CSV table of C-alpha atoms and ligand atoms in Angstrom, one decimal:
chain,number,residue,atom,x,y,z
A,1,UNK,CA,-211.5,27.9,-70.8
A,2,UNK,CA,-211.6,26.0,-74.1
A,3,UNK,CA,-208.7,26.8,-76.4
A,4,UNK,CA,-210.8,27.1,-79.6
A,5,UNK,CA,-213.5,29.2,-78.0
A,6,UNK,CA,-211.3,31.9,-76.7
A,7,UNK,CA,-209.5,32.2,-80.0
A,8,UNK,CA,-212.8,33.3,-81.6
A,9,UNK,CA,-212.8,36.7,-79.9
A,10,UNK,CA,-209.4,37.8,-78.7
A,11,UNK,CA,-209.4,41.1,-76.9
A,12,UNK,CA,-208.3,42.8,-73.8
A,13,UNK,CA,-209.4,40.0,-71.5
A,14,UNK,CA,-206.0,38.6,-70.3
A,15,UNK,CA,-207.2,35.0,-70.4
A,16,UNK,CA,-208.4,35.3,-74.0
A,17,UNK,CA,-205.1,36.8,-74.9
A,18,UNK,CA,-203.2,34.0,-73.2
A,19,UNK,CA,-205.3,31.3,-74.8
A,20,UNK,CA,-205.0,32.9,-78.2
A,21,UNK,CA,-201.2,33.1,-77.9
A,22,UNK,CA,-201.2,29.4,-76.8
A,23,UNK,CA,-203.5,28.4,-79.7
A,24,UNK,CA,-201.2,30.0,-82.2
A,25,UNK,CA,-198.1,28.2,-80.8
A,26,UNK,CA,-200.0,24.9,-80.6
A,27,UNK,CA,-201.1,25.1,-84.2
A,28,UNK,CA,-197.6,25.8,-85.4
A,29,UNK,CA,-196.2,22.9,-83.2
A,30,UNK,CA,-199.0,20.7,-84.5
A,31,UNK,CA,-199.8,19.6,-80.9
A,32,UNK,CA,-202.4,16.9,-80.5
A,33,UNK,CA,-205.7,17.6,-78.7
A,34,UNK,CA,-204.5,16.0,-75.5
A,35,UNK,CA,-201.5,18.3,-75.2
A,36,UNK,CA,-203.7,21.3,-76.0
A,37,UNK,CA,-206.1,20.4,-73.3
A,38,UNK,CA,-203.3,20.0,-70.7
A,39,UNK,CA,-201.7,23.3,-71.6
A,40,UNK,CA,-204.9,25.4,-71.8
A,41,UNK,CA,-206.2,24.2,-68.4
A,42,UNK,CA,-204.8,25.3,-65.0
A,43,UNK,CA,-203.9,22.3,-62.9
A,44,UNK,CA,-205.1,23.7,-59.5
A,45,UNK,CA,-207.3,26.7,-58.8
A,46,UNK,CA,-207.9,27.7,-55.2
A,47,UNK,CA,-210.5,30.4,-54.4
A,48,UNK,CA,-210.6,31.7,-50.8
A,49,UNK,CA,-213.1,34.0,-49.0
A,50,UNK,CA,-211.7,35.1,-45.7
A,51,UNK,CA,-212.6,37.6,-43.0
A,52,UNK,CA,-210.3,40.4,-41.8
A,53,UNK,CA,-210.8,42.5,-38.7
A,54,UNK,CA,-210.5,46.2,-39.7
A,55,UNK,CA,-209.2,48.9,-37.5
A,56,UNK,CA,-212.7,50.1,-36.5
A,57,UNK,CA,-213.4,46.5,-35.3
A,58,UNK,CA,-215.7,45.8,-38.2
A,59,UNK,CA,-215.2,42.6,-40.2
A,60,UNK,CA,-214.8,42.5,-44.0
A,61,UNK,CA,-214.7,39.4,-46.1
A,62,UNK,CA,-212.1,39.4,-48.9
A,63,UNK,CA,-211.7,37.1,-51.9
A,64,UNK,CA,-208.3,35.7,-53.0
A,65,UNK,CA,-207.0,33.1,-55.4
A,66,UNK,CA,-204.0,30.9,-56.0
A,67,UNK,CA,-203.8,29.2,-59.3
A,68,UNK,CA,-201.1,26.7,-60.5
A,69,UNK,CA,-201.1,26.3,-64.2
A,70,UNK,CA,-198.5,23.6,-64.9
A,71,UNK,CA,-195.9,21.8,-62.9
A,72,UNK,CA,-194.2,19.6,-65.5
A,73,UNK,CA,-190.9,21.4,-65.3
A,74,UNK,CA,-190.7,22.0,-61.5
A,75,UNK,CA,-192.5,23.6,-58.6
A,76,UNK,CA,-195.0,26.4,-59.4
A,77,UNK,CA,-193.7,29.9,-59.3
A,78,UNK,CA,-195.5,33.3,-59.6
A,79,UNK,CA,-196.4,36.5,-57.9
A,80,UNK,CA,-199.3,37.7,-55.7
A,81,UNK,CA,-201.2,40.7,-56.8
A,82,UNK,CA,-203.3,43.0,-54.6
A,83,UNK,CA,-205.6,45.0,-56.9
A,84,UNK,CA,-209.4,45.8,-57.1
A,85,UNK,CA,-209.7,44.3,-60.6
A,86,UNK,CA,-208.2,40.9,-59.7
A,87,UNK,CA,-210.3,38.1,-61.1
A,88,UNK,CA,-210.0,34.3,-61.4
A,89,UNK,CA,-209.6,34.6,-65.2
A,90,UNK,CA,-206.8,37.2,-64.8
A,91,UNK,CA,-205.0,35.0,-62.3
A,92,UNK,CA,-205.3,32.0,-64.6
A,93,UNK,CA,-203.8,34.0,-67.5
A,94,UNK,CA,-201.0,35.3,-65.3
A,95,UNK,CA,-200.3,31.7,-64.1
A,96,UNK,CA,-200.1,30.5,-67.7
A,97,UNK,CA,-197.7,33.3,-68.6
A,98,UNK,CA,-195.5,32.3,-65.7
A,99,UNK,CA,-195.2,28.7,-67.1
A,100,UNK,CA,-194.0,30.0,-70.4
A,101,UNK,CA,-191.7,32.6,-68.8
A,102,UNK,CA,-189.9,30.0,-66.7
A,103,UNK,CA,-189.7,27.7,-69.7
A,104,UNK,CA,-188.4,30.3,-72.1
A,105,UNK,CA,-185.5,31.4,-69.8
A,106,UNK,CA,-185.0,27.7,-69.0
A,107,UNK,CA,-185.3,27.7,-65.2
A,108,UNK,CA,-186.9,24.7,-63.5
A,109,UNK,CA,-190.3,26.0,-62.5
A,110,UNK,CA,-193.9,25.6,-63.5
A,111,UNK,CA,-196.3,28.6,-63.5
A,112,UNK,CA,-198.6,30.0,-60.8
A,113,UNK,CA,-200.1,33.3,-59.7
A,114,UNK,CA,-202.2,34.6,-56.8
A,115,UNK,CA,-204.2,37.6,-56.0
A,116,UNK,CA,-206.6,39.3,-53.6
A,117,UNK,CA,-209.4,41.6,-54.7
A,118,UNK,CA,-208.4,44.7,-52.7
A,119,UNK,CA,-207.0,48.2,-53.2
A,120,UNK,CA,-204.1,48.0,-50.7
A,121,UNK,CA,-203.8,51.8,-50.6
A,122,UNK,CA,-207.2,51.9,-48.8
A,123,UNK,CA,-205.9,49.7,-45.9
A,124,UNK,CA,-203.9,50.7,-42.8
A,125,UNK,CA,-200.7,48.9,-42.1
A,126,UNK,CA,-202.4,46.7,-39.5
A,127,UNK,CA,-205.2,45.8,-41.9
A,128,UNK,CA,-202.8,45.0,-44.7
A,129,UNK,CA,-200.8,42.7,-42.3
A,130,UNK,CA,-204.0,41.0,-41.1
A,131,UNK,CA,-205.2,40.5,-44.6
A,132,UNK,CA,-201.8,39.1,-45.7
A,133,UNK,CA,-201.4,36.7,-42.8
A,134,UNK,CA,-204.9,35.4,-43.2
A,135,UNK,CA,-204.6,35.0,-47.0
A,136,UNK,CA,-201.3,33.2,-46.5
A,137,UNK,CA,-202.9,30.9,-44.0
A,138,UNK,CA,-205.8,30.2,-46.5
A,139,UNK,CA,-203.4,29.3,-49.3
A,140,UNK,CA,-200.9,27.5,-47.1
A,141,UNK,CA,-202.4,24.2,-48.2
A,142,UNK,CA,-200.9,24.7,-51.7
A,143,UNK,CA,-197.7,26.7,-51.2
A,144,UNK,CA,-194.2,25.6,-50.0
A,145,UNK,CA,-190.6,25.6,-51.2
A,146,UNK,CA,-191.2,22.3,-53.1
A,147,UNK,CA,-194.7,23.0,-54.2
A,148,UNK,CA,-195.4,26.6,-55.1
A,149,UNK,CA,-193.3,29.7,-54.3
A,150,UNK,CA,-195.1,33.1,-54.4
A,151,UNK,CA,-193.3,36.4,-55.0
A,152,UNK,CA,-194.4,40.1,-55.2
A,153,UNK,CA,-196.5,41.5,-58.1
A,154,UNK,CA,-198.6,44.6,-58.4
A,155,UNK,CA,-199.6,46.0,-55.1
A,156,UNK,CA,-197.4,43.7,-53.0
A,157,UNK,CA,-193.8,44.1,-51.9
A,158,UNK,CA,-191.0,42.6,-49.8
A,159,UNK,CA,-192.7,43.6,-46.6
A,160,UNK,CA,-195.7,41.5,-47.6
A,161,UNK,CA,-193.5,38.6,-48.6
A,162,UNK,CA,-191.9,38.8,-45.1
A,163,UNK,CA,-195.3,38.5,-43.5
A,164,UNK,CA,-196.2,35.5,-45.6
A,165,UNK,CA,-192.9,33.8,-44.9
A,166,UNK,CA,-193.3,34.5,-41.1
A,167,UNK,CA,-196.9,33.2,-41.2
A,168,UNK,CA,-196.0,29.9,-42.9
A,169,UNK,CA,-193.0,29.5,-40.6
A,170,UNK,CA,-195.2,30.0,-37.5
A,171,UNK,CA,-197.5,27.3,-38.8
A,172,UNK,CA,-194.7,24.8,-39.6
A,173,UNK,CA,-192.7,25.5,-36.4
A,174,UNK,CA,-189.5,26.4,-38.2
A,175,UNK,CA,-188.2,29.1,-40.5
A,176,UNK,CA,-189.3,28.3,-44.1
A,177,UNK,CA,-187.3,30.9,-46.0
A,178,UNK,CA,-187.8,29.3,-49.4
A,179,UNK,CA,-191.6,29.5,-49.3
A,180,UNK,CA,-191.6,33.0,-51.0
A,181,UNK,CA,-189.1,35.0,-52.9
A,182,UNK,CA,-188.7,38.8,-53.0
A,183,UNK,CA,-188.1,38.9,-49.2
A,184,UNK,CA,-186.0,41.5,-47.4
A,185,UNK,CA,-182.3,40.5,-47.5
A,186,UNK,CA,-182.3,40.3,-43.7
A,187,UNK,CA,-184.5,37.2,-43.7
A,188,UNK,CA,-183.2,35.2,-46.7
A,189,UNK,CA,-183.9,37.5,-49.6
A,190,UNK,CA,-181.2,37.9,-52.2
A,191,UNK,CA,-179.2,41.0,-53.1
A,192,UNK,CA,-180.4,42.4,-56.4
A,193,UNK,CA,-184.0,41.0,-56.3
A,194,UNK,CA,-185.7,44.4,-55.8
A,195,UNK,CA,-184.1,45.7,-59.1
A,196,UNK,CA,-184.2,42.4,-60.9
A,197,UNK,CA,-187.2,42.9,-63.3
A,198,UNK,CA,-186.1,46.4,-64.2
A,199,UNK,CA,-182.5,45.2,-64.6
A,200,UNK,CA,-183.6,42.4,-66.9
A,201,UNK,CA,-185.5,45.0,-68.9
A,202,UNK,CA,-182.2,47.0,-69.1
A,203,UNK,CA,-180.3,44.0,-70.4
A,204,UNK,CA,-183.0,43.1,-72.9
A,205,UNK,CA,-183.3,46.7,-74.1
A,206,UNK,CA,-179.5,46.8,-74.6
A,207,UNK,CA,-179.7,43.6,-76.7
A,208,UNK,CA,-182.6,44.9,-78.8
A,209,UNK,CA,-180.8,48.3,-79.3
A,210,UNK,CA,-177.8,46.4,-80.6
A,211,UNK,CA,-180.0,44.4,-83.1
A,212,UNK,CA,-181.7,47.6,-84.2
A,213,UNK,CA,-178.5,49.5,-84.4
A,214,UNK,CA,-179.5,52.1,-81.9
A,215,UNK,CA,-176.7,53.3,-79.6
A,216,UNK,CA,-178.2,53.1,-76.1
A,217,UNK,CA,-176.5,56.3,-75.2
A,218,UNK,CA,-178.7,58.2,-77.6
A,219,UNK,CA,-181.9,56.1,-77.4
A,220,UNK,CA,-185.1,57.7,-76.3
A,221,UNK,CA,-187.4,55.8,-73.9
A,222,UNK,CA,-191.0,56.1,-72.6
A,223,UNK,CA,-192.1,54.1,-69.6
A,224,UNK,CA,-195.7,53.5,-68.6
A,225,UNK,CA,-195.9,52.7,-64.9
A,226,UNK,CA,-193.5,53.9,-62.3
A,227,UNK,CA,-193.6,51.1,-59.8
A,228,UNK,CA,-191.3,48.2,-58.9
A,229,UNK,CA,-190.7,47.4,-62.6
A,230,UNK,CA,-191.1,50.7,-64.5
A,231,UNK,CA,-189.2,53.0,-62.1
A,232,UNK,CA,-186.2,50.7,-61.8
A,233,UNK,CA,-186.1,50.2,-65.6
A,234,UNK,CA,-186.3,53.9,-66.1
A,235,UNK,CA,-183.6,54.6,-63.6
A,236,UNK,CA,-181.2,52.0,-64.9
A,237,UNK,CA,-181.8,53.0,-68.5
A,238,UNK,CA,-181.1,56.6,-67.7
A,239,UNK,CA,-177.9,55.6,-65.9
A,240,UNK,CA,-176.9,53.6,-69.0
A,241,UNK,CA,-177.2,56.9,-70.9
A,242,UNK,CA,-180.6,56.6,-72.5
A,243,UNK,CA,-182.9,59.6,-72.5
A,244,UNK,CA,-186.1,58.7,-70.6
A,245,UNK,CA,-188.5,61.3,-72.0
A,246,UNK,CA,-191.8,60.2,-70.4
A,247,UNK,CA,-193.0,58.2,-67.5
A,248,UNK,CA,-196.4,57.7,-66.0
A,249,UNK,CA,-198.3,56.2,-63.1
A,250,UNK,CA,-202.0,55.9,-62.3
A,251,UNK,CA,-202.2,59.7,-61.6
A,252,UNK,CA,-201.0,60.7,-65.1
A,253,UNK,CA,-197.9,61.0,-67.3
A,254,UNK,CA,-194.9,63.4,-67.5
A,255,UNK,CA,-193.0,64.4,-70.6
A,256,UNK,CA,-189.7,66.2,-71.0
A,257,UNK,CA,-188.0,66.0,-74.5
A,258,UNK,CA,-184.6,66.7,-73.0
A,259,UNK,CA,-185.0,63.7,-70.7
A,260,UNK,CA,-186.5,63.5,-67.2
A,261,UNK,CA,-184.5,63.5,-64.0
A,262,UNK,CA,-185.4,60.0,-63.0
A,263,UNK,CA,-183.4,60.2,-59.7
A,264,UNK,CA,-185.5,63.2,-58.7
A,265,UNK,CA,-188.8,61.6,-59.7
A,266,UNK,CA,-187.9,58.5,-57.7
A,267,UNK,CA,-187.3,60.5,-54.6
A,268,UNK,CA,-190.4,62.6,-55.3
A,269,UNK,CA,-192.5,59.3,-55.5
A,270,UNK,CA,-190.8,57.7,-52.5
A,271,UNK,CA,-191.7,60.8,-50.4
A,272,UNK,CA,-195.4,60.2,-51.3
A,273,UNK,CA,-195.6,62.7,-54.2
A,274,UNK,CA,-197.6,62.0,-57.3
A,275,UNK,CA,-195.9,62.0,-60.6
A,276,UNK,CA,-198.6,64.4,-62.0
A,277,UNK,CA,-197.6,67.0,-59.5
A,278,UNK,CA,-193.9,66.9,-60.2
A,279,UNK,CA,-192.4,70.1,-61.8
A,280,UNK,CA,-189.8,68.2,-63.8
A,281,UNK,CA,-191.9,67.8,-67.0
A,282,UNK,CA,-195.1,68.6,-68.8
A,283,UNK,CA,-198.3,66.7,-68.0
A,284,UNK,CA,-199.5,64.5,-70.8
A,285,UNK,CA,-202.1,61.7,-70.8
A,286,UNK,CA,-201.2,58.1,-70.5
A,287,UNK,CA,-202.6,57.6,-74.0
A,288,UNK,CA,-200.2,60.3,-75.3
A,289,UNK,CA,-197.3,58.5,-73.6
A,290,UNK,CA,-198.0,55.3,-75.5
A,291,UNK,CA,-197.9,57.1,-78.9
A,292,UNK,CA,-194.7,59.2,-78.4
A,293,UNK,CA,-192.1,58.9,-81.2
A,294,UNK,CA,-189.4,57.1,-79.1
A,295,UNK,CA,-187.0,54.3,-79.8
A,296,UNK,CA,-188.2,52.2,-76.9
A,297,UNK,CA,-191.7,52.0,-75.3
A,298,UNK,CA,-191.8,50.1,-72.1
A,299,UNK,CA,-195.3,49.4,-70.9
A,300,UNK,CA,-194.8,48.5,-67.2
A,301,UNK,CA,-198.2,48.9,-65.6
A,302,UNK,CA,-201.2,46.8,-66.4
A,303,UNK,CA,-202.3,44.3,-69.1
A,304,UNK,CA,-204.3,45.2,-72.2
A,305,UNK,CA,-202.8,48.7,-72.7
A,306,UNK,CA,-201.7,48.4,-76.3
A,307,UNK,CA,-204.9,47.5,-78.3
A,308,UNK,CA,-206.1,47.4,-81.8
A,309,UNK,CA,-207.4,51.0,-81.2
A,310,UNK,CA,-204.1,52.7,-80.2
A,311,UNK,CA,-201.6,50.4,-81.9
A,312,UNK,CA,-201.8,52.1,-85.3
A,313,UNK,CA,-200.7,55.3,-83.6
A,314,UNK,CA,-197.7,53.7,-81.8
A,315,UNK,CA,-194.5,55.3,-83.2
A,316,UNK,CA,-191.9,53.5,-81.0
A,317,UNK,CA,-189.3,51.4,-82.9
A,318,UNK,CA,-189.5,48.7,-80.3
A,319,UNK,CA,-191.9,47.8,-77.5
A,320,UNK,CA,-190.2,46.0,-74.6
A,321,UNK,CA,-192.9,44.6,-72.4
A,322,UNK,CA,-192.3,45.2,-68.7
A,323,UNK,CA,-195.9,44.4,-67.7
A,324,UNK,CA,-197.5,41.0,-68.2
A,325,UNK,CA,-199.8,41.0,-71.2
A,326,UNK,CA,-199.8,44.7,-72.1
A,327,UNK,CA,-200.3,44.0,-75.8
A,328,UNK,CA,-203.5,42.4,-77.2
A,329,UNK,CA,-203.1,39.8,-80.0
A,330,UNK,CA,-204.9,42.2,-82.4
A,331,UNK,CA,-202.4,45.0,-81.5
A,332,UNK,CA,-199.5,42.6,-82.0
A,333,UNK,CA,-200.6,42.0,-85.6
A,334,UNK,CA,-200.9,45.8,-86.2
A,335,UNK,CA,-197.4,46.5,-84.7
A,336,UNK,CA,-195.9,43.7,-86.8
A,337,UNK,CA,-197.4,45.3,-89.9
A,338,UNK,CA,-195.8,48.7,-88.9
A,339,UNK,CA,-192.4,47.0,-88.4
A,340,UNK,CA,-192.3,47.6,-84.6
A,341,UNK,CA,-190.2,45.1,-82.8
A,342,UNK,CA,-192.0,43.7,-79.8
A,343,UNK,CA,-190.0,41.9,-77.1
A,344,UNK,CA,-192.6,39.8,-75.4
A,345,UNK,CA,-193.3,39.9,-71.6
A,346,UNK,CA,-192.4,36.3,-71.0
A,347,UNK,CA,-188.8,37.2,-72.1
A,348,UNK,CA,-188.5,40.9,-71.4
A,349,UNK,CA,-189.7,40.9,-67.8
A,350,UNK,CA,-188.2,37.5,-66.8
A,351,UNK,CA,-185.5,39.2,-64.7
A,352,UNK,CA,-187.7,39.0,-61.6
A,353,UNK,CA,-188.4,35.3,-61.8
A,354,UNK,CA,-184.7,34.6,-62.7
A,355,UNK,CA,-183.4,36.3,-59.6
A,356,UNK,CA,-186.3,34.8,-57.6
A,357,UNK,CA,-184.9,31.4,-58.7
A,358,UNK,CA,-181.5,32.5,-57.5
A,359,UNK,CA,-183.0,33.6,-54.1
A,360,UNK,CA,-184.8,30.2,-53.7
A,361,UNK,CA,-181.5,28.3,-54.6
A,362,UNK,CA,-179.7,30.4,-52.0
A,363,UNK,CA,-182.4,29.8,-49.4
A,364,UNK,CA,-182.4,26.0,-50.0
A,365,UNK,CA,-178.6,25.9,-49.5
A,366,UNK,CA,-178.3,28.6,-46.8
A,367,UNK,CA,-175.5,30.0,-48.9
A,368,UNK,CA,-175.7,33.6,-50.1
A,369,UNK,CA,-174.1,35.4,-53.0
A,370,UNK,CA,-172.6,38.8,-53.6
A,371,UNK,CA,-174.7,41.3,-55.6
A,372,UNK,CA,-172.3,41.3,-58.5
A,373,UNK,CA,-172.6,37.5,-58.8
A,374,UNK,CA,-176.5,37.8,-58.9
A,375,UNK,CA,-176.4,40.5,-61.6
A,376,UNK,CA,-173.8,38.7,-63.7
A,377,UNK,CA,-175.8,35.5,-63.6
A,378,UNK,CA,-179.0,37.4,-64.4
A,379,UNK,CA,-177.2,38.9,-67.4
A,380,UNK,CA,-176.0,35.5,-68.6
A,381,UNK,CA,-179.4,33.8,-68.3
A,382,UNK,CA,-181.6,36.6,-69.8
A,383,UNK,CA,-179.3,37.4,-72.7
A,384,UNK,CA,-178.9,33.7,-73.6
A,385,UNK,CA,-182.7,33.5,-73.6
A,386,UNK,CA,-182.9,36.6,-75.8
A,387,UNK,CA,-180.4,35.1,-78.2
A,388,UNK,CA,-182.2,31.7,-78.2
A,389,UNK,CA,-185.5,33.5,-79.0
A,390,UNK,CA,-184.1,35.9,-81.7
A,391,UNK,CA,-182.3,33.1,-83.6
A,392,UNK,CA,-185.4,30.8,-83.4
A,393,UNK,CA,-187.5,33.8,-84.7
A,394,UNK,CA,-185.1,34.2,-87.6
A,395,UNK,CA,-185.0,30.5,-88.4
A,396,UNK,CA,-188.8,30.1,-88.3
A,397,UNK,CA,-189.5,33.5,-89.7
A,398,UNK,CA,-191.9,34.4,-86.9
A,399,UNK,CA,-192.2,37.3,-84.4
A,400,UNK,CA,-190.2,37.2,-81.1
A,401,UNK,CA,-193.5,36.6,-79.2
A,402,UNK,CA,-194.2,33.6,-81.4
A,403,UNK,CA,-190.7,32.3,-81.1
A,404,UNK,CA,-190.7,32.7,-77.3
A,405,UNK,CA,-194.0,30.9,-77.1
A,406,UNK,CA,-192.9,28.1,-79.4
A,407,UNK,CA,-189.7,27.5,-77.4
A,408,UNK,CA,-191.6,27.7,-74.1
A,409,UNK,CA,-194.5,25.5,-75.1
A,410,UNK,CA,-192.1,22.9,-76.8
A,411,UNK,CA,-190.1,22.7,-73.5
A,412,UNK,CA,-193.2,22.2,-71.4
A,413,UNK,CA,-194.6,19.6,-73.8
A,414,UNK,CA,-191.3,17.8,-73.8
A,415,UNK,CA,-191.2,17.7,-70.0
A,416,UNK,CA,-194.8,16.4,-69.9
A,417,UNK,CA,-194.0,13.6,-72.4
A,418,UNK,CA,-190.7,12.6,-70.7
A,419,UNK,CA,-192.5,12.4,-67.4
A,420,UNK,CA,-195.5,10.6,-68.8
A,421,UNK,CA,-199.1,10.7,-67.7
A,422,UNK,CA,-199.6,9.3,-64.2
A,423,UNK,CA,-200.8,6.6,-63.5
B,1,NAD,P1,-196.4,48.3,-59.0
B,1,NAD,O1,-197.7,48.2,-58.3
B,1,NAD,O2,-195.1,48.4,-58.2
B,1,NAD,O3,-196.4,49.4,-60.1
B,1,NAD,C1,-197.4,49.6,-61.0
B,1,NAD,C2,-197.3,51.0,-61.6
B,1,NAD,O4,-198.2,51.2,-62.6
B,1,NAD,C3,-197.6,52.1,-60.5
B,1,NAD,O5,-196.7,53.2,-60.7
B,1,NAD,C4,-199.0,52.5,-60.9
B,1,NAD,O6,-199.3,53.8,-60.5
B,1,NAD,C5,-198.9,52.4,-62.4
B,1,NAD,N1,-200.2,52.3,-63.1
B,1,NAD,C6,-201.4,51.7,-62.7
B,1,NAD,N2,-202.4,51.9,-63.6
B,1,NAD,C7,-201.8,52.7,-64.5
B,1,NAD,C8,-202.3,53.3,-65.7
B,1,NAD,N3,-203.6,53.0,-66.1
B,1,NAD,N4,-201.5,54.0,-66.5
B,1,NAD,C9,-200.2,54.2,-66.1
B,1,NAD,N5,-199.7,53.7,-65.0
B,1,NAD,C10,-200.5,53.0,-64.2
B,1,NAD,O7,-196.3,46.9,-59.9
B,1,NAD,P2,-195.1,46.3,-60.6
B,1,NAD,O8,-194.6,45.2,-59.6
B,1,NAD,O9,-194.2,47.3,-61.1
B,1,NAD,O10,-195.7,45.5,-61.8
B,1,NAD,C11,-196.1,46.2,-63.0
B,1,NAD,C12,-196.3,45.1,-64.1
B,1,NAD,O11,-195.1,44.3,-64.2
B,1,NAD,C13,-197.4,44.1,-63.8
B,1,NAD,O12,-198.0,43.7,-65.1
B,1,NAD,C14,-196.7,42.9,-63.2
B,1,NAD,O13,-197.4,41.7,-63.4
B,1,NAD,C15,-195.5,43.0,-64.1
B,1,NAD,N6,-194.3,42.3,-63.5
B,1,NAD,C16,-193.8,42.6,-62.3
B,1,NAD,C17,-192.7,41.9,-61.8
B,1,NAD,C18,-192.1,42.3,-60.5
B,1,NAD,O14,-191.0,41.8,-60.2
B,1,NAD,N7,-192.6,43.2,-59.7
B,1,NAD,C19,-192.1,40.9,-62.6
B,1,NAD,C20,-192.6,40.7,-63.8
B,1,NAD,C21,-193.7,41.4,-64.3
């Protein structure tokens, strides 16, 4: 995981992408070798192999991870992903991005991530609960409200967070609401958390639209991924007046130049339908979706989607990154050359961690807020961060990603220096 080595061959590997981004920021900030080593290494990496009893009474062993990248600015924070392609390198990269994300929006957290190598769609409800409770038990030695606070990510949701919270509470003998965020409201979740990442994308897209002089009411949008993040962003943007002309999920993509009925698609998906089979638009490929001539392209599925290969064909005026790491560093350079504004993941999709922070604060105080208050505070925090990043980018004459990284890395280095190296 050496900083220099990864920089030699940046590509779609998320860890290489994350390390390359860090190297560029470290060079510009003229960080010394010690700081570079601290930032390019994850502080704690836990790998767990654990058995789960399946419905047919057979036993399967699963592999999971919890990685804490950096704790200089506060307890570790980051989601848990259930996906067949989860790997230690991917979790490391995602943990690193969480450190920068919390720092760039200036909330008092370090970065972490977790994951289990599994396709949750292949498990029954009981198997999913058994797997979750056992994984929670395995990682219980490193998580807690003061240490490391998981949240949902791809393939996990509020129900899974409830099982984790209950498992940890059973072990500790009292209700530990603050151990995870993204919980159902009935057990200490916050109003507005489910929509938070998508709502943050809405606020960021509105800010970018203002900067690009595009009225949001006439803006066209394509969204890759129709899950927690993409579907909410598409829905809120369409309610704000934008024309969402294409959306996709793992089954394929749908296009309608007049604008898709996002409400209808949402219900269609919720009732178990696949996007590809919806009659509300024409079927196109996921690759076609990425290269549509729209004002805003929102990749909200997986990392490594916009690459050096397809970037030259991207015609969007701005890419607002809903997913973590959807654009490779090589693609970033191509997009910059084409004058495409890229609002980086660590800023654009920070709505989730910001409202997670609000949830954690409410849990620690046993004092809960109205939804309006949550949304209004989210708006304040994320638009302030957007303004910080855009003014810094103008001052330093760098891209928004570089500016966000420079701000974030500088804040983490400052915290590390102020705290000092123990002992
Ligand atoms: P999700 O599992 O709810 O949704 C993912 C969506 O992407 C699904 O609709 C899936 O079908 C689709 N998808 C998968 N492969 C695809 C492909 N090849 N092409 C098109 N669509 C594909 O996950 P999510 O929580 O919405 O997370 C999506 C991304 O956003 C991830 O990168 C995640 O790390 C990031 N993110 C999530 C949150 C959050 O609060 N959930 C916060 C910040 C960032």
